[in-house]
Each structure stands twice: as C-alpha cells, then as structure tokens.
Amino acid sequence: MELGIYEQIINRFFKRKLDEMDQCKYYIGKKPIDKSNIAEYLSQYLHALIKQLFNQLGDDDRDLQKGIDIANSIIKQLSFEFCIKDDNLIDAQNQILTAVIDKSKNDYPDIEQHLADVRPTSSMLVLL
C-alpha cells in the first residue's frame, strides 16, 4: 500500500477533529485497511465524493455539460497518471445508449414500446 493513502482516504477536516478529541475521554477505534478490500474501500470513497460533486450541479444544459467535462477531466487525469488509454471519455451528446436493434430482424411494430416493456427500471452499470 502506498505511503500516505490513509490521509487520502480520510477527509482532512474529519481527521483533524479526531486528532483534537480528548483520547482519555473518547475511544477512537481504528484498524488497518484490509488489503483484499482496498479496491472496494477506495472506490466507495471516490464514488461518494464524486456523487456529492455531481449532486451540486444544476439541471440546465450548462451544468450537464460541466458534469461531463468534470468526468472527462477525471478520466484524462487517471489516464495520464497511470498510462492507460483515455478512450473511455464521455460523449457530450447528453444521451445514454439504450438499445441497438436490427430493424430488419425485428418482430415488434413499436420498438420503443417493446423496449419500455422489457427494460429494467434500474440501469446496469458496465465497468470497463
């Protein structure tokens, strides 16, 4: 595990407050991060942080574009830092792909209605 990862995980304000607490009056339990679960811990932390950021954005087109720009900036930074391809950038079309269907092999007269009937109510996240 990298040196300093603990400080990156815990919000600095929260850490400072814990450090200021009277150790004689309060028990503050801590344990090392289990190396087998580090990906889960870190991704949950980043997920919560990024979700909080996106929840602060408004609903207009400029805010939507700002959210996409932020996501792409994060992807580019990760790509640069860790030498991975940045071909996972989000397209600024502000749309989510829901289906690709060969119309010549389709038996349903109203494809949109059929998809609405069979599409799950929760989305499926695909991690690449």
Coordinates of N, CA and C in Angstrom, one line a residue:
M1 N 0.9 -1.2 0.0 CA 0.0 0.0 0.0 C 0.9 1.2 0.0
E2 N 0.5 2.2 -0.8 CA 1.3 3.4 -0.9 C 1.3 4.2 0.4
L3 N 2.5 4.8 0.7 CA 2.6 5.7 1.9 C 1.7 6.9 1.7
G4 N 0.9 7.2 2.7 CA 0.1 8.4 2.7 C -1.4 8.1 2.2
I5 N -1.7 6.9 1.9 CA -3.0 6.5 1.4 C -4.1 6.8 2.5
Y6 N -3.7 6.6 3.7 CA -4.7 6.8 4.8 C -5.1 8.2 4.8
E7 N -4.2 9.2 4.7 CA -4.6 10.6 4.7 C -5.4 11.0 3.5
Q8 N -5.2 10.2 2.4 CA -6.0 10.5 1.2 C -7.5 10.0 1.3
I9 N -7.6 8.9 2.1 CA -8.9 8.3 2.3 C -9.8 9.1 3.2
I10 N -9.2 9.5 4.3 CA -10.0 10.2 5.4 C -10.0 11.7 5.1
N11 N -11.1 12.3 5.1 CA -11.3 13.7 4.9 C -10.4 14.4 6.0
R12 N -9.6 15.4 5.5 CA -8.7 16.0 6.4 C -9.3 16.8 7.6
F13 N -10.5 17.4 7.3 CA -11.2 18.1 8.4 C -11.6 17.1 9.5
F14 N -12.1 15.9 9.0 CA -12.6 14.9 10.0 C -11.4 14.4 10.7
K15 N -10.3 14.1 10.1 CA -9.1 13.6 10.7 C -8.6 14.6 11.8
R16 N -8.6 15.9 11.4 CA -8.1 16.9 12.4 C -9.0 16.9 13.6
K17 N -10.3 16.9 13.4 CA -11.3 16.8 14.5 C -11.0 15.6 15.4
L18 N -10.8 14.5 14.8 CA -10.5 13.3 15.6 C -9.2 13.5 16.4
D19 N -8.2 14.1 15.8 CA -6.9 14.3 16.5 C -7.1 15.3 17.7
E20 N -8.0 16.2 17.6 CA -8.2 17.2 18.6 C -9.0 16.6 19.8
M21 N -9.7 15.5 19.6 CA -10.5 14.9 20.7 C -9.7 14.4 21.8
D22 N -10.2 14.5 23.0 CA -9.5 14.0 24.2 C -9.5 12.5 24.2
Q23 N -8.3 11.9 24.0 CA -8.1 10.5 24.0 C -8.5 9.8 25.3
C24 N -8.4 10.6 26.4 CA -8.8 10.0 27.7 C -10.3 9.9 27.8
K25 N -11.0 10.8 27.1 CA -12.5 10.8 27.3 C -13.2 10.0 26.2
Y26 N -12.5 9.9 25.0 CA -13.2 9.2 23.9 C -12.3 8.0 23.4
Y27 N -13.0 6.9 23.1 CA -12.3 5.8 22.4 C -12.5 6.0 21.0
I28 N -11.4 6.0 20.2 CA -11.5 6.2 18.8 C -10.9 5.0 18.2
G29 N -11.7 4.1 17.7 CA -11.3 2.8 17.1 C -10.8 3.0 15.7
K30 N -9.7 2.4 15.4 CA -9.1 2.4 14.0 C -8.6 1.0 13.7
K31 N -8.5 0.6 12.5 CA -7.9 -0.6 12.1 C -7.3 -0.4 10.7
P32 N -6.3 -1.1 10.4 CA -5.7 -1.0 9.0 C -6.7 -1.5 8.0
I33 N -6.6 -0.9 6.8 CA -7.4 -1.3 5.7 C -7.0 -2.7 5.2
D34 N -7.9 -3.6 5.1 CA -7.7 -4.9 4.7 C -7.3 -4.9 3.2
K35 N -6.1 -5.3 2.9 CA -5.6 -5.2 1.5 C -6.4 -5.9 0.5
S36 N -7.2 -6.9 0.9 CA -8.0 -7.6 0.0 C -9.3 -6.8 -0.4
N37 N -9.6 -5.8 0.5 CA -10.8 -5.0 0.2 C -10.4 -3.5 -0.2
I38 N -9.2 -3.3 -0.4 CA -8.8 -1.9 -0.7 C -9.5 -1.3 -1.9
A39 N -9.6 -2.1 -2.9 CA -10.3 -1.5 -4.1 C -11.7 -1.1 -3.8
E40 N -12.4 -2.0 -3.0 CA -13.8 -1.7 -2.6 C -13.9 -0.4 -1.8
Y41 N -13.0 -0.3 -0.8 CA -13.0 0.9 0.1 C -12.7 2.2 -0.7
L42 N -11.7 2.1 -1.5 CA -11.3 3.3 -2.2 C -12.3 3.7 -3.2
S43 N -12.9 2.7 -4.0 CA -13.9 3.1 -5.0 C -15.2 3.6 -4.3
Q44 N -15.6 3.1 -3.2 CA -16.7 3.6 -2.5 C -16.5 5.0 -2.0
Y45 N -15.3 5.3 -1.5 CA -15.0 6.7 -1.1 C -15.0 7.6 -2.3
L46 N -14.4 7.3 -3.4 CA -14.4 8.1 -4.5 C -15.8 8.3 -5.1
H47 N -16.6 7.2 -5.1 CA -17.9 7.3 -5.6 C -18.7 8.3 -4.8
A48 N -18.6 8.2 -3.5 CA -19.4 9.2 -2.6 C -18.9 10.6 -2.9
L49 N -17.7 10.8 -3.0 CA -17.1 12.1 -3.2 C -17.6 12.7 -4.6
I50 N -17.5 11.9 -5.6 CA -17.8 12.4 -7.0 C -19.4 12.5 -7.1
K51 N -20.1 11.7 -6.4 CA -21.6 11.8 -6.5 C -22.0 13.1 -5.8
Q52 N -21.4 13.4 -4.7 CA -21.6 14.7 -4.0 C -21.4 15.9 -4.9
L53 N -20.3 15.8 -5.6 CA -19.9 16.9 -6.5 C -21.0 17.0 -7.6
F54 N -21.4 15.9 -8.2 CA -22.4 16.0 -9.3 C -23.8 16.4 -8.8
N55 N -24.1 16.0 -7.6 CA -25.4 16.4 -7.0 C -25.5 17.9 -6.8
Q56 N -24.4 18.6 -6.7 CA -24.3 20.0 -6.6 C -24.6 20.8 -7.9
L57 N -24.5 20.1 -9.0 CA -24.7 20.7 -10.3 C -26.2 20.9 -10.5
G58 N -26.6 21.9 -11.2 CA -28.0 22.1 -11.5 C -28.5 21.2 -12.6
D59 N -29.7 21.6 -13.1 CA -30.4 20.7 -14.1 C -30.3 21.3 -15.6
D60 N -29.7 22.5 -15.7 CA -29.7 23.0 -17.1 C -28.6 22.4 -17.9
D61 N -28.6 22.7 -19.2 CA -27.7 22.1 -20.2 C -26.2 22.5 -19.8
R62 N -26.0 23.7 -19.3 CA -24.6 24.1 -19.0 C -24.1 23.3 -17.8
D63 N -24.9 23.0 -16.8 CA -24.5 22.2 -15.7 C -24.3 20.7 -16.1
L64 N -25.1 20.2 -17.0 CA -24.9 18.9 -17.6 C -23.6 18.8 -18.3
Q65 N -23.3 19.8 -19.1 CA -22.0 19.8 -19.8 C -20.9 20.0 -18.9
K66 N -21.0 20.7 -17.8 CA -20.0 20.9 -16.8 C -19.7 19.5 -16.1
G67 N -20.8 18.8 -15.8 CA -20.6 17.4 -15.2 C -19.9 16.5 -16.2
I68 N -20.2 16.5 -17.5 CA -19.5 15.7 -18.4 C -18.0 16.1 -18.5
D69 N -17.8 17.4 -18.5 CA -16.4 17.9 -18.5 C -15.6 17.5 -17.3
I70 N -16.3 17.5 -16.1 CA -15.6 17.1 -14.9 C -15.2 15.6 -15.0
A71 N -16.2 14.8 -15.5 CA -16.0 13.3 -15.6 C -14.8 13.1 -16.6
N72 N -14.8 13.8 -17.7 CA -13.8 13.6 -18.7 C -12.4 14.0 -18.1
S73 N -12.4 15.1 -17.3 CA -11.2 15.6 -16.7 C -10.6 14.5 -15.8
I74 N -11.5 13.9 -15.0 CA -11.0 12.8 -14.1 C -10.5 11.6 -14.9
I75 N -11.2 11.3 -16.0 CA -10.7 10.2 -16.8 C -9.4 10.5 -17.4
K76 N -9.2 11.7 -17.9 CA -7.9 12.1 -18.6 C -6.8 12.1 -17.5
Q77 N -7.1 12.6 -16.3 CA -6.0 12.6 -15.3 C -5.6 11.2 -14.9
L78 N -6.6 10.3 -14.8 CA -6.3 8.9 -14.4 C -5.5 8.3 -15.6
S79 N -5.9 8.6 -16.8 CA -5.2 8.1 -18.0 C -3.7 8.5 -18.0
F80 N -3.5 9.8 -17.7 CA -2.2 10.4 -17.7 C -1.3 9.8 -16.6
E81 N -1.9 9.8 -15.4 CA -1.1 9.3 -14.2 C -0.7 7.9 -14.3
F82 N -1.6 7.0 -14.9 CA -1.4 5.6 -14.8 C -1.2 5.0 -16.2
C83 N -0.9 5.8 -17.2 CA -0.6 5.3 -18.5 C -1.6 4.3 -19.1
I84 N -2.9 4.7 -19.0 CA -4.0 3.9 -19.5 C -4.6 4.7 -20.7
K85 N -5.3 4.0 -21.5 CA -6.0 4.7 -22.7 C -7.1 5.5 -22.1
D86 N -7.3 6.7 -22.8 CA -8.4 7.6 -22.4 C -9.5 7.5 -23.4
D87 N -9.8 6.3 -23.9 CA -10.9 6.1 -24.8 C -12.2 5.8 -24.2
N88 N -12.2 6.1 -22.8 CA -13.5 5.9 -22.1 C -14.1 7.3 -21.8
L89 N -13.7 8.3 -22.6 CA -14.3 9.6 -22.4 C -15.8 9.6 -22.7
I90 N -16.5 10.4 -22.0 CA -18.0 10.5 -22.2 C -18.3 11.5 -23.3
D91 N -19.1 11.0 -24.2 CA -19.5 11.8 -25.3 C -20.5 13.0 -24.8
A92 N -20.3 14.1 -25.4 CA -21.1 15.3 -24.9 C -22.4 15.4 -25.5
Q93 N -23.0 14.3 -26.0 CA -24.3 14.3 -26.6 C -25.4 14.3 -25.6
N94 N -25.1 14.2 -24.3 CA -26.0 14.2 -23.2 C -27.1 13.1 -23.4
Q95 N -26.7 12.0 -23.9 CA -27.6 10.9 -24.1 C -27.0 9.6 -23.6
I96 N -27.9 8.6 -23.2 CA -27.5 7.3 -22.8 C -27.9 6.3 -23.8
L97 N -27.1 5.5 -24.3 CA -27.4 4.4 -25.3 C -28.3 3.4 -24.6
T98 N -29.5 3.2 -25.1 CA -30.4 2.2 -24.5 C -30.6 1.0 -25.4
A99 N -30.4 1.0 -26.7 CA -30.6 -0.2 -27.5 C -29.9 0.0 -28.9
V100 N -29.5 -1.1 -29.4 CA -29.1 -1.2 -30.8 C -29.8 -2.5 -31.4
I101 N -30.8 -2.2 -32.3 CA -31.6 -3.3 -32.8 C -31.6 -3.3 -34.3
D102 N -31.4 -4.5 -34.9 CA -31.5 -4.6 -36.4 C -33.0 -4.6 -36.8
K103 N -33.4 -3.5 -37.4 CA -34.9 -3.3 -37.7 C -35.4 -4.3 -38.7
S104 N -34.5 -4.9 -39.5 CA -34.9 -5.9 -40.5 C -35.2 -7.2 -39.8
K105 N -34.7 -7.4 -38.6 CA -35.0 -8.7 -37.9 C -35.9 -8.5 -36.7
N106 N -36.6 -7.4 -36.7 CA -37.5 -7.0 -35.5 C -38.9 -7.4 -35.8
D107 N -39.5 -8.1 -34.8 CA -40.9 -8.6 -34.9 C -41.9 -7.6 -34.3
Y108 N -41.4 -6.6 -33.6 CA -42.3 -5.7 -32.9 C -42.6 -4.4 -33.7
P109 N -43.9 -4.1 -33.9 CA -44.3 -2.9 -34.7 C -43.8 -1.6 -34.0
D110 N -43.8 -1.6 -32.7 CA -43.4 -0.4 -31.9 C -42.2 -0.7 -31.1
I111 N -41.1 -0.5 -31.6 CA -39.8 -0.9 -30.9 C -39.7 -0.2 -29.6
E112 N -40.0 1.1 -29.6 CA -39.9 1.9 -28.3 C -40.8 1.3 -27.2
Q113 N -42.0 1.0 -27.6 CA -43.0 0.4 -26.6 C -42.5 -0.9 -26.1
H114 N -42.0 -1.7 -27.0 CA -41.5 -3.0 -26.6 C -40.3 -2.9 -25.6
L115 N -39.4 -1.9 -25.9 CA -38.2 -1.7 -25.1 C -38.7 -1.2 -23.7
A116 N -39.7 -0.3 -23.7 CA -40.2 0.2 -22.4 C -40.8 -0.9 -21.6
D117 N -41.4 -1.9 -22.2 CA -42.0 -3.1 -21.5 C -41.0 -4.0 -21.0
V118 N -39.8 -4.2 -21.6 CA -38.8 -5.1 -21.2 C -37.6 -4.5 -20.5
R119 N -37.4 -3.2 -20.6 CA -36.3 -2.6 -20.0 C -36.4 -2.6 -18.4
P120 N -35.4 -3.0 -17.7 CA -35.4 -2.9 -16.3 C -35.5 -1.5 -15.8
T121 N -36.1 -1.3 -14.6 CA -36.3 0.0 -14.0 C -35.0 0.6 -13.5
S122 N -34.0 -0.2 -13.2 CA -32.7 0.3 -12.7 C -31.7 0.0 -13.8
S123 N -30.8 0.9 -14.0 CA -29.8 0.8 -15.1 C -28.7 -0.2 -14.7
M124 N -28.1 -0.7 -15.7 CA -27.0 -1.6 -15.5 C -25.7 -0.9 -15.7
L125 N -24.8 -0.9 -14.8 CA -23.5 -0.2 -14.9 C -22.5 -1.2 -15.5
V126 N -21.8 -0.8 -16.5 CA -20.8 -1.6 -17.2 C -19.5 -1.0 -16.9
L127 N -18.6 -1.7 -16.2 CA -17.3 -1.2 -15.9 C -16.3 -1.8 -16.9
L128 N -15.5 -1.0 -17.5 CA -14.5 -1.5 -18.5 C -13.2 -1.6 -17.9

